[in-house]
PDB file of C-alpha atoms in Angstrom:
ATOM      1  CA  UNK W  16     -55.789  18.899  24.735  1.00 49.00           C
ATOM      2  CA  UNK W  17     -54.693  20.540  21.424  1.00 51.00           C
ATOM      3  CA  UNK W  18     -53.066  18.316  18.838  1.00 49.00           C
ATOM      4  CA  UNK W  19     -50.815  19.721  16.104  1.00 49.00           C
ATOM      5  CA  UNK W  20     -51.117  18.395  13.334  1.00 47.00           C
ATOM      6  CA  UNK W  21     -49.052  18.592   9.654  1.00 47.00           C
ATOM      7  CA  UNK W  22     -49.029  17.130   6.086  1.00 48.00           C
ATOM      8  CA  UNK W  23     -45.900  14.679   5.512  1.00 48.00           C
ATOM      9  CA  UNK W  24     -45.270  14.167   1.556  1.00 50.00           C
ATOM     10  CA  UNK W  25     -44.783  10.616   1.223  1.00 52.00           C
ATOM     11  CA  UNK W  26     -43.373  11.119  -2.527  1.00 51.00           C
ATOM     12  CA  UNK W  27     -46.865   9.131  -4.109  1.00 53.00           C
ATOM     13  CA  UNK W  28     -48.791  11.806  -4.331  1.00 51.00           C
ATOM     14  CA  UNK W  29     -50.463  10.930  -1.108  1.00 51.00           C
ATOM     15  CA  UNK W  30     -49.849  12.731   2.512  1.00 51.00           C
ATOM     16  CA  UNK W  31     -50.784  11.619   5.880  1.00 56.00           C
ATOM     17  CA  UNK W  32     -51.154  13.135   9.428  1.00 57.00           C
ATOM     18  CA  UNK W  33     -48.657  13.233  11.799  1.00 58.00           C
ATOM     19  CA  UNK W  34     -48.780  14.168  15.036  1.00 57.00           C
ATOM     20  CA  UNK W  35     -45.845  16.963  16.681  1.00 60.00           C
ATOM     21  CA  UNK W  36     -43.272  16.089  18.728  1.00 60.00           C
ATOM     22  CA  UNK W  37     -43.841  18.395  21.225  1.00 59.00           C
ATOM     23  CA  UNK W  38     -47.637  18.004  21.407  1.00 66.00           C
ATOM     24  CA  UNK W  39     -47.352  14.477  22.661  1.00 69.00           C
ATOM     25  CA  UNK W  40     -45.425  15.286  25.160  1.00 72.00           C
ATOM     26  CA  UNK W  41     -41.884  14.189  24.239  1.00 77.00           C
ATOM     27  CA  UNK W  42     -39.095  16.956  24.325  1.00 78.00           C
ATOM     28  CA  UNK W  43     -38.416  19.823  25.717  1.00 81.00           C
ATOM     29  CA  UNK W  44     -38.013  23.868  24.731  1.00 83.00           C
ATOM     30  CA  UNK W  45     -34.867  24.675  25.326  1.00 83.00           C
ATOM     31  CA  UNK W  46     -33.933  28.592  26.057  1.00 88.00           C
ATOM     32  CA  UNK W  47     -31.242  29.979  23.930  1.00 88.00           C
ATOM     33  CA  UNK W  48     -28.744  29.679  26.411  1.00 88.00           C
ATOM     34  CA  UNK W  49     -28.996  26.087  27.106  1.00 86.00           C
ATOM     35  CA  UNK W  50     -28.630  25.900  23.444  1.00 84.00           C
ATOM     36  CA  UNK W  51     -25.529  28.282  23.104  1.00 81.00           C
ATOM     37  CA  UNK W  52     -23.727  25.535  25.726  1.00 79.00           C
ATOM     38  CA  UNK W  53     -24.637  22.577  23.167  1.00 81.00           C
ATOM     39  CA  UNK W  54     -23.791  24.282  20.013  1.00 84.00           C
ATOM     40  CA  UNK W  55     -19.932  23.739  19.577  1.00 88.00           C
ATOM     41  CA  UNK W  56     -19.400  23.152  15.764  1.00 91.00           C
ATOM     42  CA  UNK W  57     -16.481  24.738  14.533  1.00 94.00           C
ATOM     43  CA  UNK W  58     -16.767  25.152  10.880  1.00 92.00           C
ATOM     44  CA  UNK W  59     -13.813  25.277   8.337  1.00 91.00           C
ATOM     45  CA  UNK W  60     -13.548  28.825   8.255  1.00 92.00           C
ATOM     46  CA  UNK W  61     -13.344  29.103  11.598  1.00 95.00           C
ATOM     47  CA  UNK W  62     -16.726  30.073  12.562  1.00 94.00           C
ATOM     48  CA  UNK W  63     -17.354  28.655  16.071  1.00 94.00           C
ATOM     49  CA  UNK W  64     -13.843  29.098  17.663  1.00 97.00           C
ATOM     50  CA  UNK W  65     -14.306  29.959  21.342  1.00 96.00           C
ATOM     51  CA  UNK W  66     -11.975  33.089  22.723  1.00 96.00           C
ATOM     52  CA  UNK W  67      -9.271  31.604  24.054  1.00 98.00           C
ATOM     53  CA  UNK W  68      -5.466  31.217  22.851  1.00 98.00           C
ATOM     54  CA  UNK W  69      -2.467  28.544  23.082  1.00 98.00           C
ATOM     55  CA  UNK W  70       0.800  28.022  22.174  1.00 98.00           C
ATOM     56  CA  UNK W  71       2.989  25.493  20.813  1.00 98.00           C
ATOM     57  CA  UNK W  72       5.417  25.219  23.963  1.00 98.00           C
ATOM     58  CA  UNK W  73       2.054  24.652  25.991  1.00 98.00           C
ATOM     59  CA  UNK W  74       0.687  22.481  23.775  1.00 98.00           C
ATOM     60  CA  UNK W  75       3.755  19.772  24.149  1.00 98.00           C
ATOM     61  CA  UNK W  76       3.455  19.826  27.570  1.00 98.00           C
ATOM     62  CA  UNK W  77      -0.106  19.012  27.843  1.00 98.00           C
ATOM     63  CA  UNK W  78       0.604  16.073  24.767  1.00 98.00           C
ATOM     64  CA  UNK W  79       3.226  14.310  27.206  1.00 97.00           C
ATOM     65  CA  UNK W  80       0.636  14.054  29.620  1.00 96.00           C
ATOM     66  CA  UNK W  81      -2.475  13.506  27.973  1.00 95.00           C
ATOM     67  CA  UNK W  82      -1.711  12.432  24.525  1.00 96.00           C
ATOM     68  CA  UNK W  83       1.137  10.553  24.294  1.00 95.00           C
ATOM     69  CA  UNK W  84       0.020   7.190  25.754  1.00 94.00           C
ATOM     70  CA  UNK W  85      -1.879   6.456  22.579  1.00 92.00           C
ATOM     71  CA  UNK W  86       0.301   8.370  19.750  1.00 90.00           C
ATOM     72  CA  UNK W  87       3.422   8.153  20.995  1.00 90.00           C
ATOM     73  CA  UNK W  88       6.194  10.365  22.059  1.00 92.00           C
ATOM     74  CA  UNK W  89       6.346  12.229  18.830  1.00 89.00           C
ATOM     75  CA  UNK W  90       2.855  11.383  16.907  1.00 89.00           C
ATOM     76  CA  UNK W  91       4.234   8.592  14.826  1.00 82.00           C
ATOM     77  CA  UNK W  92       4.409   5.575  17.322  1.00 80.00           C
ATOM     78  CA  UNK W  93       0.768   4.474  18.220  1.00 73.00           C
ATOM     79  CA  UNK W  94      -1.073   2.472  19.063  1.00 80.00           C
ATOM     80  CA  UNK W  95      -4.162   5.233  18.312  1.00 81.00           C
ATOM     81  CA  UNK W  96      -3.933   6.681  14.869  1.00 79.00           C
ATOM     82  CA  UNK W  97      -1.098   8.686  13.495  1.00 79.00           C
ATOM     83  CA  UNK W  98      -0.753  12.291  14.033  1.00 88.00           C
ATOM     84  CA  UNK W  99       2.483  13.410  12.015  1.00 86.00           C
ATOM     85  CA  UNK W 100       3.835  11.752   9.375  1.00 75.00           C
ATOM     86  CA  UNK W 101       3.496  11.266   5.203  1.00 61.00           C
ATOM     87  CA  UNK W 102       0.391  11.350   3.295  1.00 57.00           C
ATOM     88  CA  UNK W 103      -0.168   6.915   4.028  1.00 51.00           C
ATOM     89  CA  UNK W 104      -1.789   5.480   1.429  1.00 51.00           C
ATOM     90  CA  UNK W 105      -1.616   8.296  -1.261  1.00 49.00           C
ATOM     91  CA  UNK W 106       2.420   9.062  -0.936  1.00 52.00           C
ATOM     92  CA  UNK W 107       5.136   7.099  -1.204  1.00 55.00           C
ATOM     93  CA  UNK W 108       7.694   9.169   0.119  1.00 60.00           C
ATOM     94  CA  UNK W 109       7.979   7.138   2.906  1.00 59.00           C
ATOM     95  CA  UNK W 110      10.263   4.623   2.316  1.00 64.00           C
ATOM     96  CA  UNK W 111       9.188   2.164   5.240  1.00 63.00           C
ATOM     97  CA  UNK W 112       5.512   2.939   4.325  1.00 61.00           C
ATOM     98  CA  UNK W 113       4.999  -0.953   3.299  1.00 66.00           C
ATOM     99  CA  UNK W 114       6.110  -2.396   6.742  1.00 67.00           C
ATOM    100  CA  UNK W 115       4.007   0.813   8.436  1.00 60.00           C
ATOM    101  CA  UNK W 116       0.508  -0.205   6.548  1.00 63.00           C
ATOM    102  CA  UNK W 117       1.434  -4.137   7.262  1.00 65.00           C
ATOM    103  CA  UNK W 118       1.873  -3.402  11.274  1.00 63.00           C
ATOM    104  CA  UNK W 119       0.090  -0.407  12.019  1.00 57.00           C
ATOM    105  CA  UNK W 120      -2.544   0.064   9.834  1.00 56.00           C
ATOM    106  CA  UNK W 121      -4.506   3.026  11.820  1.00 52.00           C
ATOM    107  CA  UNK W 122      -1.228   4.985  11.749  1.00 51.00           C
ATOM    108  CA  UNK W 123      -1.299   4.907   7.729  1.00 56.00           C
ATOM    109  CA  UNK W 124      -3.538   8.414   7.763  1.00 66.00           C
ATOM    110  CA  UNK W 125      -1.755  11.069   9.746  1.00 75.00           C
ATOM    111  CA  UNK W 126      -3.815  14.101  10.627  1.00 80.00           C
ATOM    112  CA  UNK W 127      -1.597  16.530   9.122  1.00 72.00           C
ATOM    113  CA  UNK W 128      -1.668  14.688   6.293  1.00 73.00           C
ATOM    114  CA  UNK W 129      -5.089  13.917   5.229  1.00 78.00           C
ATOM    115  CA  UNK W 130      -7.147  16.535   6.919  1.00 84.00           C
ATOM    116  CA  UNK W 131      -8.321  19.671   4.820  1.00 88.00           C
ATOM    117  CA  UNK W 132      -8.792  21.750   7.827  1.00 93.00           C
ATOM    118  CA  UNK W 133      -6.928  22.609  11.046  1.00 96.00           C
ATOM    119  CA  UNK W 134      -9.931  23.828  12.164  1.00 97.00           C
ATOM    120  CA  UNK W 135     -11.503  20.397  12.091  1.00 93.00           C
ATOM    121  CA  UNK W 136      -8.780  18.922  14.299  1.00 95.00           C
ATOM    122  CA  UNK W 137      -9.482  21.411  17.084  1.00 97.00           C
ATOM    123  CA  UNK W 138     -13.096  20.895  16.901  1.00 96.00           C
ATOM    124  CA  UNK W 139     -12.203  16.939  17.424  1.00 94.00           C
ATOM    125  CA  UNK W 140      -9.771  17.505  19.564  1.00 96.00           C
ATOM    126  CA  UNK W 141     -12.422  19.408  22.018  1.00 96.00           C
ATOM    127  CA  UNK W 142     -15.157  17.079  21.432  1.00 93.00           C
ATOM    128  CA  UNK W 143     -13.335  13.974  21.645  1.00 94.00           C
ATOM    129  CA  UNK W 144      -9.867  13.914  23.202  1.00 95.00           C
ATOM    130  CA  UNK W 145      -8.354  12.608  25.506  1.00 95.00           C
ATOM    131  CA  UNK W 146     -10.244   9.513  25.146  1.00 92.00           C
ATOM    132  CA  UNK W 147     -10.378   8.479  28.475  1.00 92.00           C
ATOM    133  CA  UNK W 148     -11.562  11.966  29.423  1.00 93.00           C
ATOM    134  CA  UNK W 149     -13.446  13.433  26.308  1.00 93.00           C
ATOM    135  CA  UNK W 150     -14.625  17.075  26.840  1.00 92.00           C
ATOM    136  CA  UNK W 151     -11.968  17.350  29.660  1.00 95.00           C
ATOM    137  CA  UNK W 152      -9.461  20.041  27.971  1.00 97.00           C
ATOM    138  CA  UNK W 153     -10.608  23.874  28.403  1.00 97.00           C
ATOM    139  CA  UNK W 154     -10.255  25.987  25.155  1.00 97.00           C
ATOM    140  CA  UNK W 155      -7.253  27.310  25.863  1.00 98.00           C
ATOM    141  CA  UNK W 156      -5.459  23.832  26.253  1.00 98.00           C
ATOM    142  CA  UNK W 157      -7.084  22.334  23.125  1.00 98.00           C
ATOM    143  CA  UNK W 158      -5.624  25.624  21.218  1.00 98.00           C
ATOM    144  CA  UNK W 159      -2.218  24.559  22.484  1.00 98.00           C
ATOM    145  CA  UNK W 160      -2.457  21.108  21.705  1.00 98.00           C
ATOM    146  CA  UNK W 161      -4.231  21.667  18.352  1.00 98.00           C
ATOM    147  CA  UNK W 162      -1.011  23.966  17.907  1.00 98.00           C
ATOM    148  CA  UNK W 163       1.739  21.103  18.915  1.00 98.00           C
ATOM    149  CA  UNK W 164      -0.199  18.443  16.539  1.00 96.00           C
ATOM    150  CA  UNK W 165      -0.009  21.156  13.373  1.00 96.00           C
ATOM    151  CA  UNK W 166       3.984  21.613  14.832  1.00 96.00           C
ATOM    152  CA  UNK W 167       4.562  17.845  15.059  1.00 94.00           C
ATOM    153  CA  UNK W 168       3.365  18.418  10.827  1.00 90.00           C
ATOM    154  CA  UNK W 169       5.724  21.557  10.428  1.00 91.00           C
ATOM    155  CA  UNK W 170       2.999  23.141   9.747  1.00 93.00           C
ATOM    156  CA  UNK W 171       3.689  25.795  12.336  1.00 96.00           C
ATOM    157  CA  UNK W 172       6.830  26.801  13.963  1.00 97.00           C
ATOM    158  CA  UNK W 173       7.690  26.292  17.528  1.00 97.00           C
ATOM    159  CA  UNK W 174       6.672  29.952  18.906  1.00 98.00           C
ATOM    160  CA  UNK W 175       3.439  29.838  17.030  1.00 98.00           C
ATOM    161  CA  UNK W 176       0.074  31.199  19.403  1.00 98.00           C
ATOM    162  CA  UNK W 177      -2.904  29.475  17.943  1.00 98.00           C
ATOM    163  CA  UNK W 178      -6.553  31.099  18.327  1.00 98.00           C
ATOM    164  CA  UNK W 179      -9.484  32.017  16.376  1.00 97.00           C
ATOM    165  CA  UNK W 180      -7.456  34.530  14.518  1.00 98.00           C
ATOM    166  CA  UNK W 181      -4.071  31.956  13.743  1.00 98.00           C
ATOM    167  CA  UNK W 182      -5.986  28.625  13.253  1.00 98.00           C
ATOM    168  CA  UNK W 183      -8.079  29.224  10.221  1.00 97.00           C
ATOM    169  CA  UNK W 184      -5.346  30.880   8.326  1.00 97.00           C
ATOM    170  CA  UNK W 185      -3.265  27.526   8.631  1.00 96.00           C
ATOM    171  CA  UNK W 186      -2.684  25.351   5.111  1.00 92.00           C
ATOM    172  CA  UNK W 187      -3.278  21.798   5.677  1.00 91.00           C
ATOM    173  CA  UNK W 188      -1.746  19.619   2.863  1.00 84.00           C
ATOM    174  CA  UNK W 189      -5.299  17.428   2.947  1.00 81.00           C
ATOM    175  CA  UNK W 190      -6.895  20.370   1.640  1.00 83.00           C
ATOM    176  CA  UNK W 191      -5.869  20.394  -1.901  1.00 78.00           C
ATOM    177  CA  UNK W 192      -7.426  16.608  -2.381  1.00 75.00           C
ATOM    178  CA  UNK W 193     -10.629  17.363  -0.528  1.00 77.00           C
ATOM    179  CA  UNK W 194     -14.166  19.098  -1.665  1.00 75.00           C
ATOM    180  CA  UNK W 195     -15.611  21.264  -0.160  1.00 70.00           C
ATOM    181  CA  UNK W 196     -19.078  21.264   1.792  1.00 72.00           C
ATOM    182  CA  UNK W 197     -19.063  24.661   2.892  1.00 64.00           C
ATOM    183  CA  UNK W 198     -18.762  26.650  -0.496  1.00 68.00           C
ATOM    184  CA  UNK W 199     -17.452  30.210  -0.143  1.00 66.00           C
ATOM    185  CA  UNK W 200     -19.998  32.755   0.028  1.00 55.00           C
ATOM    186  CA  UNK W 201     -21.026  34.424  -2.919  1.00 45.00           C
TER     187      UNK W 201
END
């Protein structure tokens, strides 16, 4: 049996060997298409959207029925975290916000609020959501739902089609407070 062996800096100036992975029997090679099913990451400039398209109209539809139990009626009443609303902690435009953070506080950070990136919510959104049936929604109904959340924010209007063309091009207001990990290209 053939034993692979590499050199592991341990930062003292001293390596030792370790044995690989793979030649001890523990993992598997995966072919590139098993791969392509497990790699899902949608990045903030949209890289990774899946073809596929929604729109707004759809996407309230498919929130009455799978989203509303746990953000309410109009993405403001909980019990899960806020969708729509004010920027929570950092704005105080919202004249109730006091009695808000006091009884709710998981609805103090609204999505459209505090996220940088609509193309981070759909890539929750698919991943995650609904949370009794994560990984349940096909493409097309996460871009429609995606699309009613960003509405719910004003951040698109009513007739808006999302898809891997529309969704990267919309403005979140979280962006301007975030940094960036994914510097532009040079």
């Amino acid at each position: 049996m053939a034993v692979a062996l590499f050199a592991v800096p341990d930062f003292g100036g001293a390596s030792e060997a370790v044995v690989a992975p793979a030649a001890m029997g523990l993992g598997t090679v995966l072919p590139a298409e098993e791969i392509e099913r497990y790699a899902i990451t949608v990045f903030p400039d949209g890289r990774g959207l899946p073809p596929g398209r929604g729109t707004v109209e759809q996407g309230a539809r498919l929130y009455q029925m799978q989203c509303a139990a746990c953000h309410g009626a109009r993405g403001i009443e909980g019990p899960a975290s806020r969708l729509a609303g004010t920027d929570g902690f950092i704005a105080w435009s919202d004249p109730l916000r006091p009695l808000r953070v006091r009884k709710y506080p998981l609805q103090v950070f609204s999505v459209g609020a505090m996220w940088p990136h609509a193309t981070t919510l759909f890539d929750y959104v698919r991943r995650g959501m609904p949370m009794n049936a994560p990984k349940s929604l096909t493409d097309n109904e996460v871009y429609a739902v995606t699309g009613y959340v960003l509405h719910l924010n004003g951040l698109v209007d009513r007739h808006a089609v999302m898809d891997r063309e529309t969704l990267p091009k919309v403005v979140m207001p979280g962006h301007a407070r975030t940094l960036s990990a994914w510097p532009a290209e040079r």
